[in-house]
Amino acid sequence: MMYIIRRFILLITTILLVSIITFGVFQILPGDPVRTMLGTEADPTQIENLRSELGLNRPLYEQYTDWMKGLLTGELGNSIRFSMPVKDLLFDRLPVTMSLAGLALVIVLLVSLPLGMFAARRQNKFSDMSLSTVTQVGMAIPSFWLGMILILYIGLQFSFFKISGYIPWTQSVAGALSTLILPALTIAIPQIAVNFRYVRTSILEQVQLDYVRTIRSKGMSEQNVMYKHVLKNSMIPILTVFGLIMAEVVAGTIIVEQVFSLPGVGQLLITAISNRDFPLVQGIVMYITVAVVMINFMVDILYSVLDPRIRLR
């Protein structure tokens, strides 16, 4: 229990520090959101009235306190660009981003884990060296370039795949998949390459330990050795890397949504930055922060489940 409490305190501290940095950075960035809303022809009276209405003329500590209260209650203020609550904008866009990130993570897990095990069991053979070479290339490919390649050679060649827009799951499951598969592959392919190499390395390290030789000497089949013992004991380093991959996927949706014109949180963030919509940008940054911190928190909890010695330490 103390282990979970310590992890939770670290989670809250991280969110608090990021909120302070986020709020402070947007106070010193160039650009006035009031002038963006009213235009360059606005007179000083209009500017002052709107500044007072938005609460921008109050001391910074009061603005930060009110913003944090809103963050805790889900009230993130109103968007300057869209003139509607930030939370409503996020809730409208979150299903797209979460669907994209979830599908990408499923692809990463389903492909990298069996491939890593396959390569580890065929160490230094042609199949192992071929996979290692291909994944090395996959790690070096920028996601935006990979997205354009998939659009050119798959999206434009096969009518099933949509290269822009989004169809909700409630409207059509096949339609949602047709709009998400290529973006999900764009995010997943580099992460598959990363996770493949860690899975392979972790399994090879376990295979060389004494307990594996002891189990094999008792006549247990190779499949049972790999799945019941080696893979289980390899999960700590694999889980560490997969936690980092989950955070990368959440952040990676920002670029990929632009490439495929998906109406998700990433596209909303670009629009907010372009329009100096500071309340909306702050809300999206905190969403990303909370998502990444929660992922790390869940990974820490899974550590203690997989290896009780971590709780004791």
mmCIF file of C-alpha atoms in Angstrom:
data_model
loop_
_atom_site.group_PDB
_atom_site.id
_atom_site.type_symbol
_atom_site.label_atom_id
_atom_site.label_comp_id
_atom_site.label_asym_id
_atom_site.label_seq_id
_atom_site.Cartn_x
_atom_site.Cartn_y
_atom_site.Cartn_z
ATOM 1 C CA MET A 1 0.000 0.000 0.000
ATOM 2 C CA MET A 2 2.816 2.432 0.848
ATOM 3 C CA TYR A 3 4.316 1.816 -2.590
ATOM 4 C CA ILE A 4 1.035 2.863 -4.273
ATOM 5 C CA ILE A 5 0.733 5.919 -2.002
ATOM 6 C CA ARG A 6 4.263 7.039 -2.875
ATOM 7 C CA ARG A 7 3.559 6.592 -6.590
ATOM 8 C CA PHE A 8 0.323 8.566 -6.230
ATOM 9 C CA ILE A 9 2.084 11.430 -4.427
ATOM 10 C CA LEU A 10 4.661 11.521 -7.221
ATOM 11 C CA LEU A 11 1.814 11.631 -9.772
ATOM 12 C CA ILE A 12 0.157 14.622 -8.069
ATOM 13 C CA THR A 13 3.497 16.428 -7.678
ATOM 14 C CA THR A 14 4.317 15.979 -11.360
ATOM 15 C CA ILE A 15 0.927 17.305 -12.472
ATOM 16 C CA LEU A 16 1.280 20.304 -10.131
ATOM 17 C CA LEU A 17 4.761 21.181 -11.420
ATOM 18 C CA VAL A 18 3.675 20.860 -15.046
ATOM 19 C CA SER A 19 0.645 23.066 -14.378
ATOM 20 C CA ILE A 20 2.882 25.790 -12.930
ATOM 21 C CA ILE A 21 5.292 25.595 -15.862
ATOM 22 C CA THR A 22 2.463 25.525 -18.413
ATOM 23 C CA PHE A 23 0.702 28.514 -16.886
ATOM 24 C CA GLY A 24 3.951 30.481 -16.533
ATOM 25 C CA VAL A 25 5.147 29.810 -20.076
ATOM 26 C CA PHE A 26 1.942 31.093 -21.635
ATOM 27 C CA GLN A 27 2.193 34.298 -19.638
ATOM 28 C CA ILE A 28 5.550 35.209 -21.196
ATOM 29 C CA LEU A 29 4.897 34.055 -24.770
ATOM 30 C CA PRO A 30 4.507 36.855 -27.328
ATOM 31 C CA GLY A 31 1.030 37.592 -28.638
ATOM 32 C CA ASP A 32 -2.065 39.071 -27.022
ATOM 33 C CA PRO A 33 -5.192 36.883 -27.168
ATOM 34 C CA VAL A 34 -7.421 39.938 -26.640
ATOM 35 C CA ARG A 35 -6.026 41.685 -29.712
ATOM 36 C CA THR A 36 -6.368 38.408 -31.620
ATOM 37 C CA MET A 37 -10.067 38.323 -30.786
ATOM 38 C CA LEU A 38 -10.806 41.980 -31.457
ATOM 39 C CA GLY A 39 -8.396 42.635 -34.310
ATOM 40 C CA THR A 40 -5.854 45.394 -34.761
ATOM 41 C CA GLU A 41 -8.515 48.098 -35.218
ATOM 42 C CA ALA A 42 -9.981 47.724 -31.726
ATOM 43 C CA ASP A 43 -9.855 50.802 -29.502
ATOM 44 C CA PRO A 44 -8.271 50.756 -26.006
ATOM 45 C CA THR A 45 -11.664 50.783 -24.264
ATOM 46 C CA GLN A 46 -12.797 47.606 -26.021
ATOM 47 C CA ILE A 47 -9.466 45.936 -25.260
ATOM 48 C CA GLU A 48 -9.648 46.837 -21.581
ATOM 49 C CA ASN A 49 -13.260 45.726 -21.246
ATOM 50 C CA LEU A 50 -12.583 42.327 -22.822
ATOM 51 C CA ARG A 51 -9.421 41.904 -20.751
ATOM 52 C CA SER A 52 -11.483 42.529 -17.625
ATOM 53 C CA GLU A 53 -14.216 40.140 -18.800
ATOM 54 C CA LEU A 54 -11.665 37.359 -19.356
ATOM 55 C CA GLY A 55 -9.980 38.068 -16.011
ATOM 56 C CA LEU A 56 -6.626 38.839 -17.646
ATOM 57 C CA ASN A 57 -6.205 42.083 -15.680
ATOM 58 C CA ARG A 58 -6.022 40.284 -12.326
ATOM 59 C CA PRO A 59 -2.777 39.255 -10.547
ATOM 60 C CA LEU A 60 -1.160 36.139 -11.950
ATOM 61 C CA TYR A 61 -1.484 34.161 -8.716
ATOM 62 C CA GLU A 62 -5.256 34.720 -8.747
ATOM 63 C CA GLN A 63 -5.480 33.646 -12.386
ATOM 64 C CA TYR A 64 -3.446 30.517 -11.623
ATOM 65 C CA THR A 65 -5.521 29.668 -8.531
ATOM 66 C CA ASP A 66 -8.782 29.972 -10.468
ATOM 67 C CA TRP A 67 -7.342 27.933 -13.333
ATOM 68 C CA MET A 68 -6.270 25.141 -10.956
ATOM 69 C CA LYS A 69 -9.700 25.121 -9.332
ATOM 70 C CA GLY A 70 -11.212 24.784 -12.778
ATOM 71 C CA LEU A 71 -8.751 22.009 -13.612
ATOM 72 C CA LEU A 72 -9.837 20.013 -10.560
ATOM 73 C CA THR A 73 -13.528 20.452 -11.372
ATOM 74 C CA GLY A 74 -13.154 19.993 -15.134
ATOM 75 C CA GLU A 75 -13.951 23.634 -15.888
ATOM 76 C CA LEU A 76 -11.001 24.718 -18.041
ATOM 77 C CA GLY A 77 -12.448 28.031 -19.110
ATOM 78 C CA ASN A 78 -13.680 29.146 -22.508
ATOM 79 C CA SER A 79 -11.835 28.942 -25.801
ATOM 80 C CA ILE A 80 -10.960 32.343 -27.256
ATOM 81 C CA ARG A 81 -11.065 31.051 -30.820
ATOM 82 C CA PHE A 82 -14.265 28.950 -30.624
ATOM 83 C CA SER A 83 -16.131 30.863 -27.869
ATOM 84 C CA MET A 84 -17.174 27.673 -26.104
ATOM 85 C CA PRO A 85 -15.985 25.706 -23.045
ATOM 86 C CA VAL A 86 -12.595 24.025 -23.429
ATOM 87 C CA LYS A 87 -13.893 20.816 -21.862
ATOM 88 C CA ASP A 88 -16.626 20.549 -24.518
ATOM 89 C CA LEU A 89 -14.053 20.928 -27.293
ATOM 90 C CA LEU A 90 -11.870 18.258 -25.700
ATOM 91 C CA PHE A 91 -14.765 15.833 -25.242
ATOM 92 C CA ASP A 92 -15.722 16.288 -28.893
ATOM 93 C CA ARG A 93 -12.194 15.501 -30.102
ATOM 94 C CA LEU A 94 -11.064 12.911 -27.536
ATOM 95 C CA PRO A 95 -12.885 9.911 -29.107
ATOM 96 C CA VAL A 96 -10.877 10.370 -32.310
ATOM 97 C CA THR A 97 -7.518 10.659 -30.551
ATOM 98 C CA MET A 98 -8.224 7.842 -28.094
ATOM 99 C CA SER A 99 -9.399 5.536 -30.883
ATOM 100 C CA LEU A 100 -6.268 6.290 -32.893
ATOM 101 C CA ALA A 101 -3.917 5.800 -29.935
ATOM 102 C CA GLY A 102 -5.701 2.632 -28.786
ATOM 103 C CA LEU A 103 -5.609 1.030 -32.227
ATOM 104 C CA ALA A 104 -1.928 1.920 -32.638
ATOM 105 C CA LEU A 105 -1.060 0.356 -29.266
ATOM 106 C CA VAL A 106 -2.962 -2.844 -30.121
ATOM 107 C CA ILE A 107 -1.016 -3.119 -33.389
ATOM 108 C CA VAL A 108 2.293 -2.537 -31.579
ATOM 109 C CA LEU A 109 1.546 -5.213 -28.997
ATOM 110 C CA LEU A 110 0.174 -7.824 -31.406
ATOM 111 C CA VAL A 111 3.078 -7.468 -33.843
ATOM 112 C CA SER A 112 6.178 -6.674 -31.756
ATOM 113 C CA LEU A 113 5.719 -9.299 -29.029
ATOM 114 C CA PRO A 114 5.474 -12.414 -31.235
ATOM 115 C CA LEU A 115 8.121 -11.073 -33.627
ATOM 116 C CA GLY A 116 10.532 -10.424 -30.752
ATOM 117 C CA MET A 117 10.015 -13.917 -29.387
ATOM 118 C CA PHE A 118 10.384 -15.417 -32.858
ATOM 119 C CA ALA A 119 13.680 -13.587 -33.439
ATOM 120 C CA ALA A 120 15.024 -14.517 -29.983
ATOM 121 C CA ARG A 121 14.382 -18.219 -30.602
ATOM 122 C CA ARG A 122 16.295 -17.948 -33.905
ATOM 123 C CA GLN A 123 19.212 -15.913 -32.673
ATOM 124 C CA ASN A 124 21.845 -15.137 -35.351
ATOM 125 C CA LYS A 125 19.882 -16.983 -38.040
ATOM 126 C CA PHE A 126 18.821 -15.369 -41.301
ATOM 127 C CA SER A 127 15.277 -14.606 -40.084
ATOM 128 C CA ASP A 128 16.625 -12.955 -36.937
ATOM 129 C CA MET A 129 19.122 -10.791 -38.822
ATOM 130 C CA SER A 130 16.516 -9.853 -41.440
ATOM 131 C CA LEU A 131 14.010 -8.723 -38.810
ATOM 132 C CA SER A 132 16.685 -6.790 -36.941
ATOM 133 C CA THR A 133 17.674 -4.972 -40.136
ATOM 134 C CA VAL A 134 14.086 -4.125 -41.054
ATOM 135 C CA THR A 135 13.300 -2.828 -37.568
ATOM 136 C CA GLN A 136 16.458 -0.716 -37.571
ATOM 137 C CA VAL A 137 15.113 1.013 -40.675
ATOM 138 C CA GLY A 138 11.668 1.315 -39.066
ATOM 139 C CA MET A 139 13.115 3.153 -36.076
ATOM 140 C CA ALA A 140 14.683 5.770 -38.350
ATOM 141 C CA ILE A 141 11.568 6.645 -40.386
ATOM 142 C CA PRO A 142 9.899 9.968 -39.435
ATOM 143 C CA SER A 143 6.177 9.497 -38.809
ATOM 144 C CA PHE A 144 5.022 12.312 -41.096
ATOM 145 C CA TRP A 145 7.066 10.890 -44.018
ATOM 146 C CA LEU A 146 5.796 7.378 -43.329
ATOM 147 C CA GLY A 147 2.238 8.703 -43.302
ATOM 148 C CA MET A 148 2.655 10.271 -46.731
ATOM 149 C CA ILE A 149 4.162 7.045 -48.098
ATOM 150 C CA LEU A 150 1.206 5.034 -46.797
ATOM 151 C CA ILE A 151 -1.196 7.535 -48.369
ATOM 152 C CA LEU A 152 0.541 7.332 -51.758
ATOM 153 C CA TYR A 153 1.070 3.584 -51.991
ATOM 154 C CA ILE A 154 -1.878 2.208 -49.986
ATOM 155 C CA GLY A 155 -4.494 4.882 -49.423
ATOM 156 C CA LEU A 156 -4.686 5.955 -53.074
ATOM 157 C CA GLN A 157 -4.496 2.390 -54.389
ATOM 158 C CA PHE A 158 -7.195 0.703 -52.300
ATOM 159 C CA SER A 159 -10.641 2.234 -51.967
ATOM 160 C CA PHE A 160 -11.239 0.776 -48.480
ATOM 161 C CA PHE A 161 -8.670 3.067 -46.875
ATOM 162 C CA LYS A 162 -9.652 6.701 -46.307
ATOM 163 C CA ILE A 163 -6.796 9.209 -46.355
ATOM 164 C CA SER A 164 -8.647 12.032 -44.593
ATOM 165 C CA GLY A 165 -11.575 12.612 -42.283
ATOM 166 C CA TYR A 166 -13.094 10.408 -39.603
ATOM 167 C CA ILE A 167 -16.160 8.155 -39.426
ATOM 168 C CA PRO A 168 -17.391 7.540 -35.831
ATOM 169 C CA TRP A 169 -17.584 3.984 -34.506
ATOM 170 C CA THR A 170 -21.273 4.488 -33.738
ATOM 171 C CA GLN A 171 -21.935 5.234 -37.387
ATOM 172 C CA SER A 172 -19.913 2.382 -38.914
ATOM 173 C CA VAL A 173 -17.259 0.088 -37.445
ATOM 174 C CA ALA A 174 -15.821 -0.652 -40.896
ATOM 175 C CA GLY A 175 -15.878 3.062 -41.700
ATOM 176 C CA ALA A 176 -14.023 3.925 -38.488
ATOM 177 C CA LEU A 177 -11.380 1.291 -39.254
ATOM 178 C CA SER A 178 -11.008 2.579 -42.811
ATOM 179 C CA THR A 179 -10.166 6.053 -41.494
ATOM 180 C CA LEU A 180 -7.933 4.916 -38.614
ATOM 181 C CA ILE A 181 -5.869 1.985 -39.917
ATOM 182 C CA LEU A 182 -3.368 4.019 -41.953
ATOM 183 C CA PRO A 183 -2.846 6.682 -39.250
ATOM 184 C CA ALA A 184 -2.513 3.933 -36.632
ATOM 185 C CA LEU A 185 0.079 2.124 -38.764
ATOM 186 C CA THR A 186 1.947 5.409 -39.182
ATOM 187 C CA ILE A 187 2.254 5.704 -35.419
ATOM 188 C CA ALA A 188 2.735 1.992 -34.747
ATOM 189 C CA ILE A 189 5.469 0.998 -37.223
ATOM 190 C CA PRO A 190 8.355 2.938 -35.572
ATOM 191 C CA GLN A 191 7.153 1.799 -32.132
ATOM 192 C CA ILE A 192 6.933 -1.814 -33.299
ATOM 193 C CA ALA A 193 10.590 -1.559 -34.255
ATOM 194 C CA VAL A 194 11.532 -0.211 -30.827
ATOM 195 C CA ASN A 195 9.517 -2.734 -28.834
ATOM 196 C CA PHE A 196 10.649 -5.647 -31.028
ATOM 197 C CA ARG A 197 14.296 -4.996 -30.172
ATOM 198 C CA TYR A 198 13.621 -4.762 -26.434
ATOM 199 C CA VAL A 199 11.484 -7.907 -26.429
ATOM 200 C CA ARG A 200 14.208 -9.803 -28.288
ATOM 201 C CA THR A 201 16.992 -8.537 -26.003
ATOM 202 C CA SER A 202 15.052 -9.183 -22.808
ATOM 203 C CA ILE A 203 14.166 -12.748 -23.798
ATOM 204 C CA LEU A 204 17.734 -13.508 -24.839
ATOM 205 C CA GLU A 205 18.975 -12.337 -21.437
ATOM 206 C CA GLN A 206 16.495 -14.609 -19.645
ATOM 207 C CA VAL A 207 17.263 -17.626 -21.830
ATOM 208 C CA GLN A 208 20.913 -17.546 -20.728
ATOM 209 C CA LEU A 209 20.079 -17.752 -17.008
ATOM 210 C CA ASP A 210 20.491 -20.924 -14.966
ATOM 211 C CA TYR A 211 16.822 -21.446 -14.148
ATOM 212 C CA VAL A 212 15.989 -21.869 -17.857
ATOM 213 C CA ARG A 213 18.589 -24.614 -18.250
ATOM 214 C CA THR A 214 17.173 -26.318 -15.144
ATOM 215 C CA ILE A 215 13.624 -26.212 -16.517
ATOM 216 C CA ARG A 216 14.759 -27.580 -19.871
ATOM 217 C CA SER A 217 16.648 -30.395 -18.166
ATOM 218 C CA LYS A 218 13.368 -31.509 -16.585
ATOM 219 C CA GLY A 219 11.948 -32.166 -20.036
ATOM 220 C CA MET A 220 9.545 -29.236 -20.338
ATOM 221 C CA SER A 221 8.688 -28.362 -23.930
ATOM 222 C CA GLU A 222 10.336 -25.302 -25.493
ATOM 223 C CA GLN A 223 6.969 -23.610 -25.955
ATOM 224 C CA ASN A 224 6.117 -23.940 -22.247
ATOM 225 C CA VAL A 225 9.576 -22.703 -21.292
ATOM 226 C CA MET A 226 9.161 -19.608 -23.428
ATOM 227 C CA TYR A 227 5.574 -18.686 -22.543
ATOM 228 C CA LYS A 228 5.284 -19.809 -18.911
ATOM 229 C CA HIS A 229 8.689 -18.784 -17.615
ATOM 230 C CA VAL A 230 10.917 -16.763 -19.943
ATOM 231 C CA LEU A 231 8.265 -14.349 -21.183
ATOM 232 C CA LYS A 232 6.862 -13.775 -17.682
ATOM 233 C CA ASN A 233 10.277 -12.958 -16.252
ATOM 234 C CA SER A 234 11.049 -10.714 -19.222
ATOM 235 C CA MET A 235 7.994 -8.532 -18.683
ATOM 236 C CA ILE A 236 9.562 -5.945 -16.350
ATOM 237 C CA PRO A 237 11.924 -4.405 -18.944
ATOM 238 C CA ILE A 238 9.350 -4.977 -21.702
ATOM 239 C CA LEU A 239 6.693 -3.205 -19.630
ATOM 240 C CA THR A 240 9.064 -0.299 -19.004
ATOM 241 C CA VAL A 241 9.585 0.229 -22.718
ATOM 242 C CA PHE A 242 5.909 -0.295 -23.509
ATOM 243 C CA GLY A 243 5.015 2.407 -20.988
ATOM 244 C CA LEU A 244 7.318 4.815 -22.813
ATOM 245 C CA ILE A 245 5.780 3.722 -26.117
ATOM 246 C CA MET A 246 2.279 4.473 -24.829
ATOM 247 C CA ALA A 247 3.395 7.994 -23.936
ATOM 248 C CA GLU A 248 5.025 8.365 -27.363
ATOM 249 C CA VAL A 249 1.831 7.222 -29.066
ATOM 250 C CA VAL A 250 -0.271 9.777 -27.166
ATOM 251 C CA ALA A 251 2.108 12.567 -28.189
ATOM 252 C CA GLY A 252 2.569 11.178 -31.716
ATOM 253 C CA THR A 253 -1.104 11.567 -32.557
ATOM 254 C CA ILE A 254 -0.566 15.347 -32.813
ATOM 255 C CA ILE A 255 1.529 15.078 -35.986
ATOM 256 C CA VAL A 256 -0.333 12.159 -37.539
ATOM 257 C CA GLU A 257 -3.719 13.831 -37.135
ATOM 258 C CA GLN A 258 -2.411 16.713 -39.211
ATOM 259 C CA VAL A 259 -1.158 14.399 -41.971
ATOM 260 C CA PHE A 260 -4.479 12.531 -42.229
ATOM 261 C CA SER A 261 -6.764 15.514 -41.407
ATOM 262 C CA LEU A 262 -8.277 13.720 -38.420
ATOM 263 C CA PRO A 263 -10.427 15.970 -36.205
ATOM 264 C CA GLY A 264 -8.714 14.976 -32.985
ATOM 265 C CA VAL A 265 -7.003 16.725 -30.091
ATOM 266 C CA GLY A 266 -3.756 17.115 -32.058
ATOM 267 C CA GLN A 267 -5.412 19.091 -34.835
ATOM 268 C CA LEU A 268 -7.244 21.149 -32.209
ATOM 269 C CA LEU A 269 -3.912 21.954 -30.538
ATOM 270 C CA ILE A 270 -2.391 23.242 -33.780
ATOM 271 C CA THR A 271 -5.444 25.447 -34.364
ATOM 272 C CA ALA A 272 -5.278 26.773 -30.800
ATOM 273 C CA ILE A 273 -1.575 27.645 -31.080
ATOM 274 C CA SER A 274 -2.104 29.388 -34.427
ATOM 275 C CA ASN A 275 -4.846 31.574 -32.916
ATOM 276 C CA ARG A 276 -3.091 32.301 -29.597
ATOM 277 C CA ASP A 277 -5.957 30.538 -27.840
ATOM 278 C CA PHE A 278 -4.122 30.178 -24.529
ATOM 279 C CA PRO A 279 -6.980 28.645 -22.449
ATOM 280 C CA LEU A 280 -7.440 25.927 -25.050
ATOM 281 C CA VAL A 281 -3.707 25.274 -25.409
ATOM 282 C CA GLN A 282 -3.314 25.061 -21.628
ATOM 283 C CA GLY A 283 -6.213 22.623 -21.393
ATOM 284 C CA ILE A 284 -4.805 20.365 -24.127
ATOM 285 C CA VAL A 285 -1.292 20.433 -22.626
ATOM 286 C CA MET A 286 -2.702 19.399 -19.254
ATOM 287 C CA TYR A 287 -4.710 16.620 -20.933
ATOM 288 C CA ILE A 288 -1.525 15.253 -22.508
ATOM 289 C CA THR A 289 0.324 15.619 -19.191
ATOM 290 C CA VAL A 290 -2.338 13.783 -17.207
ATOM 291 C CA ALA A 291 -2.494 11.033 -19.845
ATOM 292 C CA VAL A 292 1.280 10.475 -19.775
ATOM 293 C CA VAL A 293 1.504 10.631 -15.975
ATOM 294 C CA MET A 294 -1.398 8.200 -15.583
ATOM 295 C CA ILE A 295 0.299 5.798 -18.003
ATOM 296 C CA ASN A 296 3.476 5.914 -15.900
ATOM 297 C CA PHE A 297 1.421 5.414 -12.733
ATOM 298 C CA MET A 298 -0.290 2.319 -14.168
ATOM 299 C CA VAL A 299 3.078 0.942 -15.285
ATOM 300 C CA ASP A 300 4.447 1.402 -11.749
ATOM 301 C CA ILE A 301 1.454 -0.477 -10.332
ATOM 302 C CA LEU A 302 1.941 -3.302 -12.836
ATOM 303 C CA TYR A 303 5.597 -3.509 -11.747
ATOM 304 C CA SER A 304 4.483 -4.346 -8.225
ATOM 305 C CA VAL A 305 2.034 -6.959 -9.539
ATOM 306 C CA LEU A 306 4.630 -8.688 -11.716
ATOM 307 C CA ASP A 307 7.415 -8.499 -9.131
ATOM 308 C CA PRO A 308 6.335 -8.217 -5.432
ATOM 309 C CA ARG A 309 9.970 -7.428 -4.489
ATOM 310 C CA ILE A 310 9.450 -3.929 -5.915
ATOM 311 C CA ARG A 311 6.714 -3.263 -3.327
ATOM 312 C CA LEU A 312 8.982 -4.416 -0.535
ATOM 313 C CA ARG A 313 11.828 -2.153 -1.635
#
